[in-house]
XYZ file of C-alpha atoms in Angstrom:
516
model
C 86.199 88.638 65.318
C 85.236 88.396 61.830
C 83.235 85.409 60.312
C 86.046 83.977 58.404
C 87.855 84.138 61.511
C 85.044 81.829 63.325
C 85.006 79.440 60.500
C 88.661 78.826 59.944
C 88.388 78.171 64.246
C 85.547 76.045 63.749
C 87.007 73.675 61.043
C 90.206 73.611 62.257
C 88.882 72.154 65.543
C 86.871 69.731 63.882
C 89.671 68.689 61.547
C 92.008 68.138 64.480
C 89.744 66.412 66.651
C 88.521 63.883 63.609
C 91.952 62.995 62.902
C 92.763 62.507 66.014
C 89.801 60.317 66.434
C 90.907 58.357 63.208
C 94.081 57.837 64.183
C 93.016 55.989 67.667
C 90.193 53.662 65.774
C 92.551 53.283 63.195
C 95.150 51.710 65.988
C 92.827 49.863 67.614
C 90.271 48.303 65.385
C 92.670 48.418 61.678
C 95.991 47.949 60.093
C 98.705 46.191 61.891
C 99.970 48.327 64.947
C 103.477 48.025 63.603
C 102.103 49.302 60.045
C 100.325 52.211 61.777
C 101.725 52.848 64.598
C 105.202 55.262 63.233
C 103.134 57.259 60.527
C 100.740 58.427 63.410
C 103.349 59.160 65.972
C 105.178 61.479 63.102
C 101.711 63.247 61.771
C 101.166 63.814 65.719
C 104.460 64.902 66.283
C 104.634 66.835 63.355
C 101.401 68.788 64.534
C 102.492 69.688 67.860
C 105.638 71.082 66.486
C 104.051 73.347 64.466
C 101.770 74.594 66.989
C 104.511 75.068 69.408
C 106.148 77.031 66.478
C 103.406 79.224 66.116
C 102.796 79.706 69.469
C 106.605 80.308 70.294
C 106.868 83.543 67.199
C 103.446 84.977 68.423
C 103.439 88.046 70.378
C 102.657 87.353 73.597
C 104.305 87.442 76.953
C 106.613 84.600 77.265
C 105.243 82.718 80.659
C 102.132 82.654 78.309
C 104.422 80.978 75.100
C 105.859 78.622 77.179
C 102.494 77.706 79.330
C 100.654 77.183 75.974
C 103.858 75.178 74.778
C 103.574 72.497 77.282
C 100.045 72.282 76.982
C 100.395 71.621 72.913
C 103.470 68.900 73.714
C 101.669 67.697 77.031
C 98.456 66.710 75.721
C 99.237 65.549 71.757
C 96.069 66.619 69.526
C 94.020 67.724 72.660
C 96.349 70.474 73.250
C 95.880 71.551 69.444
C 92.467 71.732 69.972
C 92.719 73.442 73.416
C 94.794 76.221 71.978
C 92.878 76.728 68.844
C 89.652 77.284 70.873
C 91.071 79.545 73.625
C 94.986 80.592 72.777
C 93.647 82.382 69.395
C 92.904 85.845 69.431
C 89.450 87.061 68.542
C 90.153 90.405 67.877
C 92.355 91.842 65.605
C 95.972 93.221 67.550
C 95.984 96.953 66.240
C 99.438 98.429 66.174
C 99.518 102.229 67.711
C 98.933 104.297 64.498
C 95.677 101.892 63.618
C 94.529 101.746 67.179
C 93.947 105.759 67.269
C 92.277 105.868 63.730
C 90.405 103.060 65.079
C 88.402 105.543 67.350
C 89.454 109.402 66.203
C 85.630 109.881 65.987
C 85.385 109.401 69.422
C 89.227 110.977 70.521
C 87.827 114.532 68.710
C 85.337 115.078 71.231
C 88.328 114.983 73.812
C 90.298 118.274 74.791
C 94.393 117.582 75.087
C 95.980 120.711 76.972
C 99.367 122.232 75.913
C 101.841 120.961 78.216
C 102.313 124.793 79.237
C 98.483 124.631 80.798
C 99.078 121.934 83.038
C 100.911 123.208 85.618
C 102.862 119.814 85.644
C 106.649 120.120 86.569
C 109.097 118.340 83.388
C 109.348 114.887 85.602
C 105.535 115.170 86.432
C 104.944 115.258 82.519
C 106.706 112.472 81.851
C 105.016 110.002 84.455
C 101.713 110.928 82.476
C 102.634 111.342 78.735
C 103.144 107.619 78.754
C 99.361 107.374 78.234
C 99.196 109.853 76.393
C 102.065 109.108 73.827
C 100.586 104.979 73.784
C 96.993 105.266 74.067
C 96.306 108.978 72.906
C 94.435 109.691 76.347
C 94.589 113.430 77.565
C 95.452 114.835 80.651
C 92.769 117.175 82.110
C 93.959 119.598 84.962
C 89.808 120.227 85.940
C 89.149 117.827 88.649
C 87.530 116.533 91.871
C 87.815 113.251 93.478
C 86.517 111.711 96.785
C 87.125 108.299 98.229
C 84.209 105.936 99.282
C 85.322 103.641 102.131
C 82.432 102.673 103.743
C 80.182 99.756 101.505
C 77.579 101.431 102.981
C 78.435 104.855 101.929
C 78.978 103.146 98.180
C 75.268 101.632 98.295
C 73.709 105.519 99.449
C 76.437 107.195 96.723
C 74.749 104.640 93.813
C 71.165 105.440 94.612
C 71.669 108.995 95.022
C 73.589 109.637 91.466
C 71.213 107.534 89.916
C 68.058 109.752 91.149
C 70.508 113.068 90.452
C 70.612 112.322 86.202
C 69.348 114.482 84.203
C 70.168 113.234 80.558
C 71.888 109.912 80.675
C 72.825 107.095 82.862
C 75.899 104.861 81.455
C 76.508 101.713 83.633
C 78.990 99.304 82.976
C 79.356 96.502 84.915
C 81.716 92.464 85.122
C 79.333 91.020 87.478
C 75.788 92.036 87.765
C 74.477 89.559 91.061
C 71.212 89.237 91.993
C 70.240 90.674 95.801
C 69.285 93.861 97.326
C 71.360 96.116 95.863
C 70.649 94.968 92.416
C 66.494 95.146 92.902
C 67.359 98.673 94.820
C 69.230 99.829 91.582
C 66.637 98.481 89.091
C 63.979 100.199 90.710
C 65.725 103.258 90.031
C 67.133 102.956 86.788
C 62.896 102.372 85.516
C 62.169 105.142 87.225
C 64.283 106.998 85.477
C 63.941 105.441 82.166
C 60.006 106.018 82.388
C 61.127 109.893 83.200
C 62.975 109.907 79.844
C 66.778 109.537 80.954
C 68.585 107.479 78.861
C 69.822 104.191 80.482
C 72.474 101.564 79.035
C 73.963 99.321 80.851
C 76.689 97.121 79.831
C 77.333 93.530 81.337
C 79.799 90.994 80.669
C 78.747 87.416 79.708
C 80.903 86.074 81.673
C 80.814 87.680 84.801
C 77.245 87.704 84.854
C 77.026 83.938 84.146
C 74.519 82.433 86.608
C 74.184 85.539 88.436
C 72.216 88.110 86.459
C 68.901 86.365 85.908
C 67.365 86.707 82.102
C 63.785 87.908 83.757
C 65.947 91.003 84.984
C 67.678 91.747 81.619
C 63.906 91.101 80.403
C 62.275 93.430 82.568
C 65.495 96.614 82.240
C 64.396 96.201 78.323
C 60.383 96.242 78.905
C 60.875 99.658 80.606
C 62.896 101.221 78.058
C 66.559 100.584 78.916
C 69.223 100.208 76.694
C 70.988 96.224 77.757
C 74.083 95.390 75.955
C 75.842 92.168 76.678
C 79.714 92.520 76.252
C 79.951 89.717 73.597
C 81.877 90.165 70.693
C 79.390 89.095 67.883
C 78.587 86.208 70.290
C 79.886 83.248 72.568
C 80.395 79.639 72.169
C 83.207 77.162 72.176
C 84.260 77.480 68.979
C 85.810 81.379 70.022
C 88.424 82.347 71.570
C 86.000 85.247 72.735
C 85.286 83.385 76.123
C 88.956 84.068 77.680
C 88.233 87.610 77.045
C 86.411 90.162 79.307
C 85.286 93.308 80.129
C 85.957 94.102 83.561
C 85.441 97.598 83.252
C 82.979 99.207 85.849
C 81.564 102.122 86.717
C 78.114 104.452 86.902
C 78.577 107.553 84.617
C 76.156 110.143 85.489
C 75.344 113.178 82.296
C 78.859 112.856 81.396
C 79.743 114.762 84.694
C 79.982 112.747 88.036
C 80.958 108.762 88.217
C 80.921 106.517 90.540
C 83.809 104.349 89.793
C 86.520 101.705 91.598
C 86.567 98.169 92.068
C 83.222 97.108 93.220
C 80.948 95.087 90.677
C 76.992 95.075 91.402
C 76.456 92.447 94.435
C 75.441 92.214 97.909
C 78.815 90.906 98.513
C 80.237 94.126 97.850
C 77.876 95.680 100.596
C 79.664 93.356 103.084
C 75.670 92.083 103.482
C 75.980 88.866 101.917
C 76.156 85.912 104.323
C 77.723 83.657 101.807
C 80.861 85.778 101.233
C 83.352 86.590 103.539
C 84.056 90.121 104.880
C 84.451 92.454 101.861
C 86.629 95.502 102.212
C 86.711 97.727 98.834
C 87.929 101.117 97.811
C 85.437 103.485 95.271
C 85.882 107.033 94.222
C 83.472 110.100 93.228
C 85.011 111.815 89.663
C 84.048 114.964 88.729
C 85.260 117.018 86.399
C 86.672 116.774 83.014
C 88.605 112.903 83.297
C 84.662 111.506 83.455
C 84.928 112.551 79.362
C 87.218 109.811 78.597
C 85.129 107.179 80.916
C 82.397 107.935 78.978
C 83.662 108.074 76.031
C 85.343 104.328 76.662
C 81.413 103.446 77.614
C 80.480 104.333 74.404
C 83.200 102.889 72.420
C 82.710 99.486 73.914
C 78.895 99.871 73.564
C 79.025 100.508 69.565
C 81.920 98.640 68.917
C 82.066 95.700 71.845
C 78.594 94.232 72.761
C 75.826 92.785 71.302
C 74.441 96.342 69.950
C 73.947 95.955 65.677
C 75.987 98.685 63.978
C 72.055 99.671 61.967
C 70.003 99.898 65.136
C 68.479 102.436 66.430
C 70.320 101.965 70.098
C 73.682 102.099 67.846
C 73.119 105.240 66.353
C 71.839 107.315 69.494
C 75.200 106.991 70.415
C 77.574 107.164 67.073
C 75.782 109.841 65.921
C 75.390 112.230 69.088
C 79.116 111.649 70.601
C 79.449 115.861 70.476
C 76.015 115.724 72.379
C 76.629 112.913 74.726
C 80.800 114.064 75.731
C 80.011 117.386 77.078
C 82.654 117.690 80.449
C 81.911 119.521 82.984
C 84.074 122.074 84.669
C 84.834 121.909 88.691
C 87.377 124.331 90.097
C 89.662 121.809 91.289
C 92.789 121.770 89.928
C 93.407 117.964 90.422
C 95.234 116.636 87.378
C 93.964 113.259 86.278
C 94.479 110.803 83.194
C 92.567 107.334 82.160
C 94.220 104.530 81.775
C 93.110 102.119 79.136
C 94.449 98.380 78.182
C 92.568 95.761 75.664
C 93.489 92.692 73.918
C 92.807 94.131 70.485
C 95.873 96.788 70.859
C 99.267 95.423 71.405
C 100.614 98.378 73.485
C 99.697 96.508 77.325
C 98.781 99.942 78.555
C 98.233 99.534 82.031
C 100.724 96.991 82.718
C 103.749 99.390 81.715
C 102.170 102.158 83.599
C 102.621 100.642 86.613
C 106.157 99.979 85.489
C 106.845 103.115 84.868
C 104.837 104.651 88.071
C 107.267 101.783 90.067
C 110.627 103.275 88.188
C 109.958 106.799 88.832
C 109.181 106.367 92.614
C 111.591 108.070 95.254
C 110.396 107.884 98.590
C 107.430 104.918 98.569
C 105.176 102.309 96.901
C 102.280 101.185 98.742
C 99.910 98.565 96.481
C 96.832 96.490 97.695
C 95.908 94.447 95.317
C 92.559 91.554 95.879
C 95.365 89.085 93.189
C 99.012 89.373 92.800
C 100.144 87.255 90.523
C 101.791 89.842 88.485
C 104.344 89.383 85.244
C 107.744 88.656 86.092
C 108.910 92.422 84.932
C 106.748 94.421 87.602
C 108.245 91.446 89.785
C 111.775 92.821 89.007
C 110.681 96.040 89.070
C 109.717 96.443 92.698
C 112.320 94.479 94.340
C 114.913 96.790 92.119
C 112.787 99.373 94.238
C 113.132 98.384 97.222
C 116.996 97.230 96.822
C 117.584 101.030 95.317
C 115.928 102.002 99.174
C 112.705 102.614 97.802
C 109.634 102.031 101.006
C 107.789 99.135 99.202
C 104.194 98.064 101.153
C 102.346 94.876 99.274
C 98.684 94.416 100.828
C 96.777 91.551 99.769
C 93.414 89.094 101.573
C 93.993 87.061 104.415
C 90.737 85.070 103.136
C 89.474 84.102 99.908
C 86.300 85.291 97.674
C 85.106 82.649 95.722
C 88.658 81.213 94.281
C 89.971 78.979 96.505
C 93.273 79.420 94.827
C 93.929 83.018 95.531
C 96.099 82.566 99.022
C 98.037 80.281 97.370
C 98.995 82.126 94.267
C 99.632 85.311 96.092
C 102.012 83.878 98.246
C 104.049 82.050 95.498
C 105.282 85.085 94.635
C 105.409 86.635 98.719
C 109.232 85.041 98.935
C 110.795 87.195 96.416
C 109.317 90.311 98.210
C 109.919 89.511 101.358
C 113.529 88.216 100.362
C 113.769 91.944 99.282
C 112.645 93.267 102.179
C 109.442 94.104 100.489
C 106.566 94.588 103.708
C 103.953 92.475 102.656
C 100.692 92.108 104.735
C 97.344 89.972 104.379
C 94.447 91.884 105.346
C 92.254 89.725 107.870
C 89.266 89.513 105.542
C 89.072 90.034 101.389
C 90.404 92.922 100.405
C 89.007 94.086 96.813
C 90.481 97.188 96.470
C 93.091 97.704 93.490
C 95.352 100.706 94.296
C 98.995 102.265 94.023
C 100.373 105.419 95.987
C 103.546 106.744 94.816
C 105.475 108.701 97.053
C 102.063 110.010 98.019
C 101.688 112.284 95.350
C 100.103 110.067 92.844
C 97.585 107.571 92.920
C 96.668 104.530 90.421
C 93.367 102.855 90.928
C 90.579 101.428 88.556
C 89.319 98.128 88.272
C 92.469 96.425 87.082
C 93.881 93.833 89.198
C 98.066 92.612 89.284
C 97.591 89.231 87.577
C 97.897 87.846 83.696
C 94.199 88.043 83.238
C 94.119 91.783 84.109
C 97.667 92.739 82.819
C 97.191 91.005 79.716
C 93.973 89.397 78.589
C 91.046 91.917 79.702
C 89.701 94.971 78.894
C 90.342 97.442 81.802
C 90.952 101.031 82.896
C 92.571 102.919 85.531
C 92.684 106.659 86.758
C 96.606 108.310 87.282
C 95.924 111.382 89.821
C 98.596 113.568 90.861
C 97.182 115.120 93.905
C 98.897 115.508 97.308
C 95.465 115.594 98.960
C 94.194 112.532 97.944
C 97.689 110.708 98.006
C 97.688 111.007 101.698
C 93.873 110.143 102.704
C 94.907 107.145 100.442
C 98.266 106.389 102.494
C 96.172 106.769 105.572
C 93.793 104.247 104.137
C 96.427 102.120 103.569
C 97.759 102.257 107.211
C 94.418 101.863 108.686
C 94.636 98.654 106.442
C 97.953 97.347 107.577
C 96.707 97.625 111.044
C 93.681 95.494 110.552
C 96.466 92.834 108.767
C 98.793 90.304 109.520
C 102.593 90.814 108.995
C 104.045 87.822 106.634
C 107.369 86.563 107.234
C 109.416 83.400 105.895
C 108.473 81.896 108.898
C 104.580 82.257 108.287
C 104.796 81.223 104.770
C 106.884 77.950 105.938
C 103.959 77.540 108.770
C 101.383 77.680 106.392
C 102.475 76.286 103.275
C 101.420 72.345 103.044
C 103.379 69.885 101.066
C 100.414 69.186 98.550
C 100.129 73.300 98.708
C 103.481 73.289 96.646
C 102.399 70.420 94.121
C 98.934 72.295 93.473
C 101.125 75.807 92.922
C 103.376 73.991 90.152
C 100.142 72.946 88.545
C 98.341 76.419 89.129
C 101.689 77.945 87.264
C 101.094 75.722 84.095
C 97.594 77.195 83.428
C 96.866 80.383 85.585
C 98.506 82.710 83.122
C 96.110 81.386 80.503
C 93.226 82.034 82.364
């Protein structure tokens, strides 16, 4: 977001909120009410109209449009003010051609195989050149992944990469929370600083709000680590910036092994944190030549999306050593994998029509678990078209709540239409984090991106599309195991547990969830 950008926000929002302020002294302490009173009404209405007019010819999804609508016409002024502070964008929307010159410093150090190399069948091709064709990601053929079920087979995994680096440690992280895992990790990552591996970690401001202390940042930068804080050229209320995220995560080890999936830093996600309910996740081991374009999405957020100064030292270790830095390495697997990228600053929602277009080209079966489904109406469409075509649709989502109260009930807003479909849907009887699709178990979607607005739309996130037989399976067994520890929801459950006040709180919930 660019400085003019910030000050045109700024004064606008002071401008409104003055006048606005005028306007009610000016009724009750001056003129004549009757005087007064018409010429306000019309400069108010006048206002709204043309913020509802901008808002209406933007491009965004239209749940958002007509969300922000009735907040401009609900709340007169205050909605103006609302929607200047968070509905603006603080990043410039890049069209497709501008989005890959963007970052063709970093997309050279990438390798993109001749179709004829990838040993992918003509309808295989064309489930992964969607990527490819609208965010310029390759497909590499070279590649081994393994699953991590077991939180505490993720905590052992974590430690032991960590103490295996050789060159560079990349972490990227939402939430960074204070406990055991996080004093485990930092003990490590010093250790391995002191040894003269380069460590940078990204965290979100956000995420990390109130849970990643300042006298840890402190000490990570004492002992020679690299700290950036996703923050485009800073926070405050006068930016838009604060209703957008990173949410990317993942531990990238020389540029050859990560440790990558849904699971931020946090005791919670160890299942040891007596606060939280049971966690169940899903994490993965990549090897091969995919970790490239992980790393390579590290360091493009890292120069280009945090706190790090474009003339600093930190900045320039990684501009100008990207051929040094993005070296893949080569495993004999021949597991072909692609990243998955979506961001507000590129209009092309990525992610979001990949899982449309993984959804259209099923056959057999869909199985998703997803931790919040409170997807846009067109995957909505899209998988009860599925399942009506005879398609083997299986929704998972938690029985219990993390720390949003709210979940349960948005998720099963949208149950009816599923089950009405004779979509399977299940609640797992705990939280479920994991974020996963298996297509007629041969491929397999899974990152850290979730099946709401916020990740569909408004985030910065990335996925991994595997075509691999192997893994498709363990991954359908996973999610039987799952649906065994779940409960079955029916109409009859939802009209069991569904209060009266439950359906007044979901009307409100649909008014401002999507711009969340």
């Amino acid at each position: 977001m660019n400085k003019l950008k910030i000050w045109m926000t700024f004064f606008a929002s002071i401008i409104l909120i003055a006048l606005f302020s005028f306007f009610v002294l000016l009724i009750c302490y001056g003129y004549d009410k009757s005087y007064v009173l018409i010429p306000v009404l019309l400069v108010i209405l006048l206002t709204d109209i043309l913020f509802a007019f901008h808002i209406i010819s933007s491009p965004r999804y239209a749940m958002i449009k007509l969300c922000w609508v009735f907040v401009v016409l609900a709340l007169p002024m205050i909605g103006d003010v609302i929607f200047v502070i968070f509905g603006t964008t603080p990043f410039k929307r890049k069209e497709w051609k501008e989005y890959n010159t963007s970052q063709v410093d970093f997309i050279k150090n990438e390798k993109f195989y001749k179709n004829n190399q990838l040993g992918l069948t003509a309808d295989e091709l064309n489930v992964f050149n969607f990527a490819k064709v609208n965010s310029f990601r390759p497909i590499y053929k070279n590649n081994k992944i393994s699953v991590i079920k077991d939180n505490s087979d993720l905590y052992k995994t974590s430690i032991k990469l960590i103490r295996s680096a050789k060159k560079t440690i990349h972490i990227q992280m939402y939430i960074v929370h204070k406990g055991f895992w996080l004093d485990s990790l930092m003990n490590e990552l010093i250790k391995k600083a002191k040894s003269g591996v380069k460590v940078r970690f990204i965290y979100d401001w956000v995420g990390c709000s109130k849970r990643f202390p300042k006298k840890y940042i402190k000490e990570l930068k004492e002992n020679g680590i690299n700290v950036a804080n996703f923050n485009p050229h800073g926070i405050n209320i006068f930016k838009g910036a604060t209703n957008f995220r990173s949410h990317r995560k993942g531990i990238i080890i020389d540029n050859k092994i990560a440790l990558y999936g849904g699971s931020n830093i946090g005791d919670e996600y160890l299942s040891i944190d007596k606060k939280t309910n049971y966690f169940k996740d899903l994490n993965f081991i990549v090897e091969g030549e995919v970790v490239n374009t992980l790393n390579l999405l590290f360091c493009q957020d890292y120069c280009f999306m945090t706190d790090v100064k474009k003339d600093s030292k930190q900045y320039k270790e990684v501009y100008n050593n990207l051929d040094k830095i993005l070296i893949p390495k080569k495993v004999n697997n021949k597991i072909q994998a692609q990243v998955v990228e979506s961001s507000p600053d590129y209009e092309g929602k990525t992610i979001k029509n990949q899982v449309i277009n993984l959804i259209l080209k099923a056959k057999k079966s869909i199985d998703i678990i997803t931790p919040y489904f409170f997807p846009t109406d067109d995957i909505v469409d899209c998988l009860i078209i599925a399942s009506q075509s005879g398609i083997k649709v299986r929704l998972i989502c938690p029985g219990q709540n993390d720390d949003k109260a709210f979940v349960t009930l948005l998720n099963r807003h949208n149950y009816k239409k599923m089950i009405d479909a004779k979509i399977k849907v299940y609640e797992f009887n705990g939280f479920i984090h994991s974020k996963l699709m298996v297509i007629d178990k041969k491929y397999v979607f899974t990152g850290s991106n979730n099946l709401d607005y916020r990740s569909l739309w408004i985030n910065f996130e990335n996925a991994i599309l595997v075509k691999d037989t192997a893994l498709a399976n363990e991954l359908s067994e996973y999610v039987n195991f799952t649906i065994f520890n779940s409960t079955t929801i029916n109409q009859k459950f939802l009209l069991e547990n569904t209060k009266k006040l439950d359906k007044l709180r979901i009307s409100l919930m649909m008014i401002y969830y999507p711009l969340l």
